[in-house]
PDB file of N, CA and C in Angstrom:
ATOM      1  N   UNK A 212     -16.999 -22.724   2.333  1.00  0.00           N
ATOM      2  CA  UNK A 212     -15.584 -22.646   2.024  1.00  0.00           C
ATOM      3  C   UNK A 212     -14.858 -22.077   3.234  1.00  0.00           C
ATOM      4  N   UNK A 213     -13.811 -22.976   3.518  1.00  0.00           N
ATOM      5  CA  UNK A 213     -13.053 -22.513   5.090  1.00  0.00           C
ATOM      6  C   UNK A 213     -11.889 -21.272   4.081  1.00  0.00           C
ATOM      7  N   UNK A 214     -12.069 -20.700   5.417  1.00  0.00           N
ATOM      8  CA  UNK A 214     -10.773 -18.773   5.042  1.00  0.00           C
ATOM      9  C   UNK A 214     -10.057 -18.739   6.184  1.00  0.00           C
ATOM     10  N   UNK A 215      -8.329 -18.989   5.411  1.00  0.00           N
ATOM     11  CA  UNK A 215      -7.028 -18.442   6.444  1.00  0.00           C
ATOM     12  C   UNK A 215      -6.653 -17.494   6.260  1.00  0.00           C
ATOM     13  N   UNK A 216      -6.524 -16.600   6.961  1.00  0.00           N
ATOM     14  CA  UNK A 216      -5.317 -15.136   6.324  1.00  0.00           C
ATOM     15  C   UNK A 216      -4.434 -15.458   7.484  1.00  0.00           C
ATOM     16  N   UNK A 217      -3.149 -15.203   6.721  1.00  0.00           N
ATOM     17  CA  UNK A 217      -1.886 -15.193   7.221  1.00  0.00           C
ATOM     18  C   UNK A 217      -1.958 -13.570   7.122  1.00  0.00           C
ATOM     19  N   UNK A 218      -0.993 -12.798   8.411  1.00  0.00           N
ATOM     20  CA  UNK A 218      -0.972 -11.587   8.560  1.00  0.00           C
ATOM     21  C   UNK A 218       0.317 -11.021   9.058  1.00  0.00           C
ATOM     22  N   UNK A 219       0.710 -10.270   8.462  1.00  0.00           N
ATOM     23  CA  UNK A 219       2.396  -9.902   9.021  1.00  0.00           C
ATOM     24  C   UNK A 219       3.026  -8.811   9.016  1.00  0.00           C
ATOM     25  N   UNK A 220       4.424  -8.780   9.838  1.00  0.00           N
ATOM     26  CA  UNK A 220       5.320  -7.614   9.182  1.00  0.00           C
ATOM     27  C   UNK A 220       6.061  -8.292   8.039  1.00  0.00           C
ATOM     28  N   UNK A 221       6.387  -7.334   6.944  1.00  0.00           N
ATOM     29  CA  UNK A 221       7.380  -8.050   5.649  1.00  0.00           C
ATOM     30  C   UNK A 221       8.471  -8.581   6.379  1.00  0.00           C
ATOM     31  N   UNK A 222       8.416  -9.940   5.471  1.00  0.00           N
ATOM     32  CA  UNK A 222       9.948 -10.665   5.781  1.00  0.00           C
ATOM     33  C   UNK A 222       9.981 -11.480   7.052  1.00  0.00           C
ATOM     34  N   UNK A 223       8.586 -11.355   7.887  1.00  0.00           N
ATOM     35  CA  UNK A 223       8.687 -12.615   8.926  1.00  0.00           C
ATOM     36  C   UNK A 223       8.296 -14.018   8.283  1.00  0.00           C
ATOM     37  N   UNK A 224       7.982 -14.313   6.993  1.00  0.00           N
ATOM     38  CA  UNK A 224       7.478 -15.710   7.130  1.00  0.00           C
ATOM     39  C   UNK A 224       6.490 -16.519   6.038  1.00  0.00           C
ATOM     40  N   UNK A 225       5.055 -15.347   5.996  1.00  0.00           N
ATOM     41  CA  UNK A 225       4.174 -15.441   5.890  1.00  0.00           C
ATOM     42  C   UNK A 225       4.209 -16.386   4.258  1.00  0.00           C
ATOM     43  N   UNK A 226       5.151 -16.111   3.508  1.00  0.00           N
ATOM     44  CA  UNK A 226       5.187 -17.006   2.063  1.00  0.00           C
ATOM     45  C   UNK A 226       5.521 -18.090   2.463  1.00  0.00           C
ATOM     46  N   UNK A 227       6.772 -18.181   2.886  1.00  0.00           N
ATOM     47  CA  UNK A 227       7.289 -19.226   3.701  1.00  0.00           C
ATOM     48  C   UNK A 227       6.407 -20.079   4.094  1.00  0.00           C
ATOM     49  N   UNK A 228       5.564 -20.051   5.090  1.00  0.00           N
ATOM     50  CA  UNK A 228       5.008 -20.919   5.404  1.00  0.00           C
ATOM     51  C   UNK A 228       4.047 -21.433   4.385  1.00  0.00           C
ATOM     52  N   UNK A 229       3.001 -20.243   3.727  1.00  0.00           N
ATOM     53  CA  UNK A 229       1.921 -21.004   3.264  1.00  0.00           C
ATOM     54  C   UNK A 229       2.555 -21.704   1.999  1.00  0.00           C
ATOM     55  N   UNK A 230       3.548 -21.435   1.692  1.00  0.00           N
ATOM     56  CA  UNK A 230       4.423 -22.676   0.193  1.00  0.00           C
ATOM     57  C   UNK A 230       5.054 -24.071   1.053  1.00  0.00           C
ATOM     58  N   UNK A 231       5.411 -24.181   2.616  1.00  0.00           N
ATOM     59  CA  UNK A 231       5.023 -25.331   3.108  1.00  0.00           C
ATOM     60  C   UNK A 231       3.949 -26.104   3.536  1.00  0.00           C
ATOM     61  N   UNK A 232       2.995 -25.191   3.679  1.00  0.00           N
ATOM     62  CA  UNK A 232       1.617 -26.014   3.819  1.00  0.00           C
ATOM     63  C   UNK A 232       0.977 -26.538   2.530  1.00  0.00           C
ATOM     64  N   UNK A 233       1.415 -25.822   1.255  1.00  0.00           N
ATOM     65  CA  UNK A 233       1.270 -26.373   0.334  1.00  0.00           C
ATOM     66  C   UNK A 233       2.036 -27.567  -0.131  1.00  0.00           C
ATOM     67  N   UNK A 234       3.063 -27.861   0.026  1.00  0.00           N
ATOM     68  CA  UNK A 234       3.883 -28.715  -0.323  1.00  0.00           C
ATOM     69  C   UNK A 234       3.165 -30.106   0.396  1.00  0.00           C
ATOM     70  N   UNK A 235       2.401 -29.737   2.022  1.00  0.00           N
ATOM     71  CA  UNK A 235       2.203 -30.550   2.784  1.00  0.00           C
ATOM     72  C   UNK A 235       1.245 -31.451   2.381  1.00  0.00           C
ATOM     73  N   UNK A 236       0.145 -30.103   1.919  1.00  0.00           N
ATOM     74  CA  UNK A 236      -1.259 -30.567   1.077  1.00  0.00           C
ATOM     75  C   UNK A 236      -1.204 -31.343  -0.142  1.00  0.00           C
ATOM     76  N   UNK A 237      -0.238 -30.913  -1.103  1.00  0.00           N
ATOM     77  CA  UNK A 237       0.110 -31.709  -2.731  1.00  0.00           C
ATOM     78  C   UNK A 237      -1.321 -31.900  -2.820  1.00  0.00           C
ATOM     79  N   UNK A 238      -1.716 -30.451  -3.282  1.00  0.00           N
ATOM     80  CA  UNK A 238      -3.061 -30.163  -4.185  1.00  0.00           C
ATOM     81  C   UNK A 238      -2.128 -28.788  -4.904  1.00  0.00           C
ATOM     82  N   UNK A 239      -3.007 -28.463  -6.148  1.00  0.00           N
ATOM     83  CA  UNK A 239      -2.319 -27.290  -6.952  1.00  0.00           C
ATOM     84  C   UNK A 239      -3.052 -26.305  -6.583  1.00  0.00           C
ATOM     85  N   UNK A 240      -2.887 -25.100  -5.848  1.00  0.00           N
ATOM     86  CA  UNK A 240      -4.007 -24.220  -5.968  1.00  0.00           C
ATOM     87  C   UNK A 240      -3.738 -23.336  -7.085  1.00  0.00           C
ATOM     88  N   UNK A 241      -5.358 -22.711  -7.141  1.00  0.00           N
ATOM     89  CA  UNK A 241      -4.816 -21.314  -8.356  1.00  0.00           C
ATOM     90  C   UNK A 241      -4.663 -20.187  -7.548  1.00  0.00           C
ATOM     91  N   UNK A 242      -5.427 -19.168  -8.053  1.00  0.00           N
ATOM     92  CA  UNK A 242      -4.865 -17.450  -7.640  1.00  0.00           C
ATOM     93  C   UNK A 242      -3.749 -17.001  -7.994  1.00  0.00           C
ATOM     94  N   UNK A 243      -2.986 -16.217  -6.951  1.00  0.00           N
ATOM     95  CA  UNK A 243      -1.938 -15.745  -7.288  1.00  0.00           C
ATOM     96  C   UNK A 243      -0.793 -15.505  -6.506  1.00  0.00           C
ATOM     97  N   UNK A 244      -0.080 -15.396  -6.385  1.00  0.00           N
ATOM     98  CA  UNK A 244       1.560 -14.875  -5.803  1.00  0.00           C
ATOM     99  C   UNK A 244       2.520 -13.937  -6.040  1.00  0.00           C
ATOM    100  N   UNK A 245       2.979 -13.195  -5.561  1.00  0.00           N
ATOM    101  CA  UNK A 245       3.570 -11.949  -6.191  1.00  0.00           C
ATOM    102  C   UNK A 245       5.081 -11.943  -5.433  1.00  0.00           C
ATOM    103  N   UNK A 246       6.421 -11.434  -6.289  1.00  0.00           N
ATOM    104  CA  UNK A 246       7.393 -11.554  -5.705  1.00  0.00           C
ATOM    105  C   UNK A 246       8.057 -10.090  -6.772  1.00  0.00           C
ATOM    106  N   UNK A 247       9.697 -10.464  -5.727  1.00  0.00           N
ATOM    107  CA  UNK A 247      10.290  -9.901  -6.062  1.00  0.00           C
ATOM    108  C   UNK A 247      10.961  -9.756  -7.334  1.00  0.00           C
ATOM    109  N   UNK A 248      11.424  -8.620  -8.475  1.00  0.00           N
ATOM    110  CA  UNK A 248      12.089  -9.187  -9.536  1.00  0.00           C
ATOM    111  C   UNK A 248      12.976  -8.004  -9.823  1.00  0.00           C
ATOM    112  N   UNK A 249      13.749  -8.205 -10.792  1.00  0.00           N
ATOM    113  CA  UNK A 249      14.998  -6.984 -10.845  1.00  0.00           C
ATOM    114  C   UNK A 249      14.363  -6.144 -11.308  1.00  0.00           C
ATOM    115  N   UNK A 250      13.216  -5.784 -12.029  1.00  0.00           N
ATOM    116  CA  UNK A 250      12.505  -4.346 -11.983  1.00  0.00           C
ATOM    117  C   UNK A 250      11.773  -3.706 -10.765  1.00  0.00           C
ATOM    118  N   UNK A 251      11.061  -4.765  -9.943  1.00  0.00           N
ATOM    119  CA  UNK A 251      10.244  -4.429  -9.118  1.00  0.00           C
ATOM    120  C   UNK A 251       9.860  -5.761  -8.744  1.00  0.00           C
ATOM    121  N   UNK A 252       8.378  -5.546  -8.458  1.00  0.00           N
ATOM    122  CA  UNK A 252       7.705  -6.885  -8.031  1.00  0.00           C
ATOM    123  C   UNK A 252       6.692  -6.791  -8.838  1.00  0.00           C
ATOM    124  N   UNK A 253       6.084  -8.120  -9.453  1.00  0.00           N
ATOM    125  CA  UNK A 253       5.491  -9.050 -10.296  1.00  0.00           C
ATOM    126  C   UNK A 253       3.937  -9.933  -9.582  1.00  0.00           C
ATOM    127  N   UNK A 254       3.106  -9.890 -10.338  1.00  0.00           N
ATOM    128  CA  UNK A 254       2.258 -11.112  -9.759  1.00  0.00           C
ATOM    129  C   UNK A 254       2.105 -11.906 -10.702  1.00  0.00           C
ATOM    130  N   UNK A 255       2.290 -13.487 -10.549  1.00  0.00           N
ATOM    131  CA  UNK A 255       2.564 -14.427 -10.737  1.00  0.00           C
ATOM    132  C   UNK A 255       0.737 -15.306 -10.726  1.00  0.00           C
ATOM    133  N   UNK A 256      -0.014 -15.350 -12.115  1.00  0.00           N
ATOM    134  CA  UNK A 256      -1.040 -16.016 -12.383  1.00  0.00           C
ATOM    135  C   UNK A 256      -0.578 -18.300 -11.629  1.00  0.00           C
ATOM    136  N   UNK A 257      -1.001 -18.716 -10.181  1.00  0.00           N
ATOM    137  CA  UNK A 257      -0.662 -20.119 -10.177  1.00  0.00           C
ATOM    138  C   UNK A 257      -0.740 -20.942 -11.465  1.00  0.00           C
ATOM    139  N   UNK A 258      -2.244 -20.829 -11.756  1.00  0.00           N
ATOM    140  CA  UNK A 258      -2.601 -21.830 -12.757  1.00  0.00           C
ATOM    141  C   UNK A 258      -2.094 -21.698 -13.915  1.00  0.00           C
ATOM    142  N   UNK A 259      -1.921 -20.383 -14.693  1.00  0.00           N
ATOM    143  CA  UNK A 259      -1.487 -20.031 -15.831  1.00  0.00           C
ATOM    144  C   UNK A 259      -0.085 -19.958 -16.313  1.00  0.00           C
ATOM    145  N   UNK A 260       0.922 -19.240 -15.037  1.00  0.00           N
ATOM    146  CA  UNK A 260       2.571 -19.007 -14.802  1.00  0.00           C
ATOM    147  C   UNK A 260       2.641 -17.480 -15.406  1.00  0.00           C
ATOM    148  N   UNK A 261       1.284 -16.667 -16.248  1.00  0.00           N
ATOM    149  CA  UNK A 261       1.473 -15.579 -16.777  1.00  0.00           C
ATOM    150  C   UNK A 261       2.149 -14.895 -15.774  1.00  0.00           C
ATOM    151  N   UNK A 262       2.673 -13.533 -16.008  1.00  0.00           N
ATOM    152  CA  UNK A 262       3.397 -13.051 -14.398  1.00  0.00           C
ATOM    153  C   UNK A 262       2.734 -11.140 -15.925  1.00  0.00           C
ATOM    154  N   UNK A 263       2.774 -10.284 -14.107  1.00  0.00           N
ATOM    155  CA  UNK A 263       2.777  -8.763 -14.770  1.00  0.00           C
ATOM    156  C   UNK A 263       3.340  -7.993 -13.858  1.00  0.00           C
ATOM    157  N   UNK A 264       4.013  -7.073 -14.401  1.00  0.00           N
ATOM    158  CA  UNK A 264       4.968  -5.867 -13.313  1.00  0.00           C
ATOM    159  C   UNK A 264       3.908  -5.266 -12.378  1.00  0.00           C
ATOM    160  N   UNK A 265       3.755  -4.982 -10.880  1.00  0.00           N
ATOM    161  CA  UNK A 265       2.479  -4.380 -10.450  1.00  0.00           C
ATOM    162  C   UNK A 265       3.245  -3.226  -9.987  1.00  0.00           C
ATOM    163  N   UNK A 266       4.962  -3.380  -9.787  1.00  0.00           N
ATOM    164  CA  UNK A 266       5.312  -1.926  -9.066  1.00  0.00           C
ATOM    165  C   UNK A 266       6.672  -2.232  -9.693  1.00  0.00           C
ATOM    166  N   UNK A 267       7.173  -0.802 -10.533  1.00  0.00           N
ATOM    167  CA  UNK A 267       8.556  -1.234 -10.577  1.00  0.00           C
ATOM    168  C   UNK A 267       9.015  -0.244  -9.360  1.00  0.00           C
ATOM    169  N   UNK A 268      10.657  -0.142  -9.465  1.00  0.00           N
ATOM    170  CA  UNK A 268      11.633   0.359  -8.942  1.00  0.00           C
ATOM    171  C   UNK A 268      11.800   2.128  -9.717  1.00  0.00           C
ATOM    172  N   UNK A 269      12.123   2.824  -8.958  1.00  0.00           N
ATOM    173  CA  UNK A 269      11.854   4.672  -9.493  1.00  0.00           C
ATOM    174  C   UNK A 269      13.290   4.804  -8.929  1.00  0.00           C
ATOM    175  N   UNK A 270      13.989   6.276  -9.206  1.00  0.00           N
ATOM    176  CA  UNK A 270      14.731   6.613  -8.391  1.00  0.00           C
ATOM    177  C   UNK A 270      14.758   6.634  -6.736  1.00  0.00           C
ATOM    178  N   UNK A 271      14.109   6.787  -6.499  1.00  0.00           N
ATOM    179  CA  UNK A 271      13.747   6.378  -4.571  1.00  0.00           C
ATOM    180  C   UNK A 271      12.647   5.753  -4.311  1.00  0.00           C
ATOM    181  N   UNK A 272      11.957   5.024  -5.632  1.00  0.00           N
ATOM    182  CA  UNK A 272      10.580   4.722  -4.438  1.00  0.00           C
ATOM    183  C   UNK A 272       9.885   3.864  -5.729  1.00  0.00           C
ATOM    184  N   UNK A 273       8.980   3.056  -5.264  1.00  0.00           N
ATOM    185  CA  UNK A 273       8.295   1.986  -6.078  1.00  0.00           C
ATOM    186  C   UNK A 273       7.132   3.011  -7.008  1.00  0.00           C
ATOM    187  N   UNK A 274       6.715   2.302  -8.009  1.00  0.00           N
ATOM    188  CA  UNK A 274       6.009   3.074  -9.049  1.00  0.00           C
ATOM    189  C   UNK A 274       4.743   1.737  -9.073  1.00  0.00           C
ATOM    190  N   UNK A 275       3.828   1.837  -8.276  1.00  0.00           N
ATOM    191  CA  UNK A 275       2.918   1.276  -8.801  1.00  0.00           C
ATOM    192  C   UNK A 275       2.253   1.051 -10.045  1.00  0.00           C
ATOM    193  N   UNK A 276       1.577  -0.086 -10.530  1.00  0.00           N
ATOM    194  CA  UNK A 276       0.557  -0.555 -11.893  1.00  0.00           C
ATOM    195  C   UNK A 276      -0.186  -0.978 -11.677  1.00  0.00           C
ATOM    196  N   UNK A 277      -1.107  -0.896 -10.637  1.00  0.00           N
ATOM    197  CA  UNK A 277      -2.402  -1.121  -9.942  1.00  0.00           C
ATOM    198  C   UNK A 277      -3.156  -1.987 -11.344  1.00  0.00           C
ATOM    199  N   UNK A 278      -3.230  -1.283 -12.548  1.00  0.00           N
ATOM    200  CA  UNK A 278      -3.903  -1.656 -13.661  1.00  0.00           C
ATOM    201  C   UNK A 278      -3.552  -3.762 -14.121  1.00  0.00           C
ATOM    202  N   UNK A 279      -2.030  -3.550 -14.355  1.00  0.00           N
ATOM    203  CA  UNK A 279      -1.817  -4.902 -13.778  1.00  0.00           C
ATOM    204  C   UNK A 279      -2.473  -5.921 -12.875  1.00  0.00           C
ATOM    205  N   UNK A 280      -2.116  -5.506 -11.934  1.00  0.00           N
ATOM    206  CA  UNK A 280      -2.807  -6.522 -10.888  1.00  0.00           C
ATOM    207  C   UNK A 280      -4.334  -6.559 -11.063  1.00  0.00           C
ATOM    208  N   UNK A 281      -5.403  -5.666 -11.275  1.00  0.00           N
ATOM    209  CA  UNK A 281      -6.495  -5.441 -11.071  1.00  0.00           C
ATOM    210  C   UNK A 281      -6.696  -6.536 -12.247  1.00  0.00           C
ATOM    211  N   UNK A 282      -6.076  -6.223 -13.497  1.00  0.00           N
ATOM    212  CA  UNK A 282      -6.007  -7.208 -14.667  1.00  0.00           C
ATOM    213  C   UNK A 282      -5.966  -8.678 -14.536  1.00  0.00           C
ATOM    214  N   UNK A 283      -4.508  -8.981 -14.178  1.00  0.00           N
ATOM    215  CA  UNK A 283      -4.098 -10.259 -14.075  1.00  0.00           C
ATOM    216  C   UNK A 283      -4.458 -10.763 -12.536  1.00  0.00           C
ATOM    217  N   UNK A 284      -4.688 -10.301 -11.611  1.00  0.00           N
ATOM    218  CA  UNK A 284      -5.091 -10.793 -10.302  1.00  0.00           C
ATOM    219  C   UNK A 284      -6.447 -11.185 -10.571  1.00  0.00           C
ATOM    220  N   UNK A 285      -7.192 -10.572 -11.104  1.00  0.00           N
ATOM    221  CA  UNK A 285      -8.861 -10.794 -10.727  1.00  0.00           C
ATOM    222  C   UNK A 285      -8.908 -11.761 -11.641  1.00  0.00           C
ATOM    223  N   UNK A 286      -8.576 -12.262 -13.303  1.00  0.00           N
ATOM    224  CA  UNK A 286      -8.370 -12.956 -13.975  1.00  0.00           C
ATOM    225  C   UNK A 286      -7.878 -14.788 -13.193  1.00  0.00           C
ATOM    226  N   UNK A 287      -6.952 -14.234 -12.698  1.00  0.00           N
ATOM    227  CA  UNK A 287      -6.234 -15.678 -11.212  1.00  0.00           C
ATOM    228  C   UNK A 287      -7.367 -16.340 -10.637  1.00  0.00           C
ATOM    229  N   UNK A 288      -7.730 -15.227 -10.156  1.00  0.00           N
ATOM    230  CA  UNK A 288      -8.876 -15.701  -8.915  1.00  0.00           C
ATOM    231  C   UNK A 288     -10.339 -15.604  -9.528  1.00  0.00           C
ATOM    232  N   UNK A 289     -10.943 -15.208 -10.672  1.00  0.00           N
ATOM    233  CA  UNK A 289     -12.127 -15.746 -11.378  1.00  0.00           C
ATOM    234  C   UNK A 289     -11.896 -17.216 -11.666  1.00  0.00           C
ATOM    235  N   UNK A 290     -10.622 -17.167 -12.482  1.00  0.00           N
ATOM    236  CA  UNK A 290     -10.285 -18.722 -12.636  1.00  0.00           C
ATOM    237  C   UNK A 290     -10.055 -19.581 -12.053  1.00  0.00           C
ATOM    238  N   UNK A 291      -9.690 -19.674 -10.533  1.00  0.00           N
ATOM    239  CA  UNK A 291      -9.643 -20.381 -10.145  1.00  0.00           C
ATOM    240  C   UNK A 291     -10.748 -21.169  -8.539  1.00  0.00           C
ATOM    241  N   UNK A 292     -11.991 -19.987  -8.843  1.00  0.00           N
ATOM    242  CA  UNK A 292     -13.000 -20.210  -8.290  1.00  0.00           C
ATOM    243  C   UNK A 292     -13.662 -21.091  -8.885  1.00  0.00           C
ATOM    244  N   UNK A 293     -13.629 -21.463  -9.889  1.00  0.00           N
ATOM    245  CA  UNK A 293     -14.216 -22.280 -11.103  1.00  0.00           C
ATOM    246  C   UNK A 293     -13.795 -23.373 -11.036  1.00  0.00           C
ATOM    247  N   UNK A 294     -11.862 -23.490 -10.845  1.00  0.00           N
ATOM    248  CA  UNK A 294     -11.516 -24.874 -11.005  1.00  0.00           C
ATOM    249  C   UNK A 294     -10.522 -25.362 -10.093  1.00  0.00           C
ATOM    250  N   UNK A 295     -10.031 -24.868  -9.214  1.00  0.00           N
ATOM    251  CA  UNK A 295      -9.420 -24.970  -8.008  1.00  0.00           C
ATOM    252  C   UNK A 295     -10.346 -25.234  -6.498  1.00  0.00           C
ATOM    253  N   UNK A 296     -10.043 -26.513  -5.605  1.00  0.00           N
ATOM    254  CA  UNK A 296      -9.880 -26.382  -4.296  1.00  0.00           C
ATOM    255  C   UNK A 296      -9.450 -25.578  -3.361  1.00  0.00           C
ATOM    256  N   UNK A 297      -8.789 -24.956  -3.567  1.00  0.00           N
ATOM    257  CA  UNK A 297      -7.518 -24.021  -2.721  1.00  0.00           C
ATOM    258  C   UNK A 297      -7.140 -22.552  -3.803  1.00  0.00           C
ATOM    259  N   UNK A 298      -7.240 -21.642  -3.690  1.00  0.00           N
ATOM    260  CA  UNK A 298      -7.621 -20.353  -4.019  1.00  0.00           C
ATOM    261  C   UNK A 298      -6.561 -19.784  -2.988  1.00  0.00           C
ATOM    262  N   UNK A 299      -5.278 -19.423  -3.622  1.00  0.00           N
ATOM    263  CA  UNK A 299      -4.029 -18.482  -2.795  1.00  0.00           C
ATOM    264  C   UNK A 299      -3.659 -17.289  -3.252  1.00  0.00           C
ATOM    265  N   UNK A 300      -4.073 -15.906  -2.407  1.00  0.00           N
ATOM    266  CA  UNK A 300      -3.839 -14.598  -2.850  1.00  0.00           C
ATOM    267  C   UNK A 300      -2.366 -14.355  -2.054  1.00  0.00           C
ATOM    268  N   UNK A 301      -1.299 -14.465  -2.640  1.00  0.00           N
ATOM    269  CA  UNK A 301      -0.339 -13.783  -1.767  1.00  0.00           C
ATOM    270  C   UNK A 301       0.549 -12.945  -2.337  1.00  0.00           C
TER     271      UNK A 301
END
């Protein structure tokens, strides 16, 4: 199995691109994706669309849920070792 890591400072790119290389490929991968949302930021199950809070927003500073992600991330990526080509942690 071939391995890319994309590597960055926030906000140069790095989603950006790999959601055009996907578009390029038109294969579905699974894993996962995580973004921004008006509580915090979220990770986003590909195959499933489930999504879970991994950090909200505090008075000054993000509040991690490690428990989340450990949950719904490893869940992504068991599943989609199984039935996916393309396996995306971002």
């Amino acid at each position: 199995m071939k391995k890319i890591l994309l590597t960055g400072e926030v906000g140069v790119g790095k989603t950006t691109v790999m959601n055009k290389v996907l578009n390029l490929l038109r294969i579905s991968p699974g894993g996962f994706k995580t973004a921004r949302c008006t509580a915090g930021f979220k990770i986003v199950d590909l195959e499933t669309g489930r999504e879970a809070l991994i950090a909200s927003f505090g008075e000054d500073k993000l509040a991690p849920h490690p428990e989340a992600f450990e949950d719904l991330g490893v869940q992504a990526i068991n599943g989609a070792l199984t039935s996916r080509e393309l396996i995306v942690m971002d």
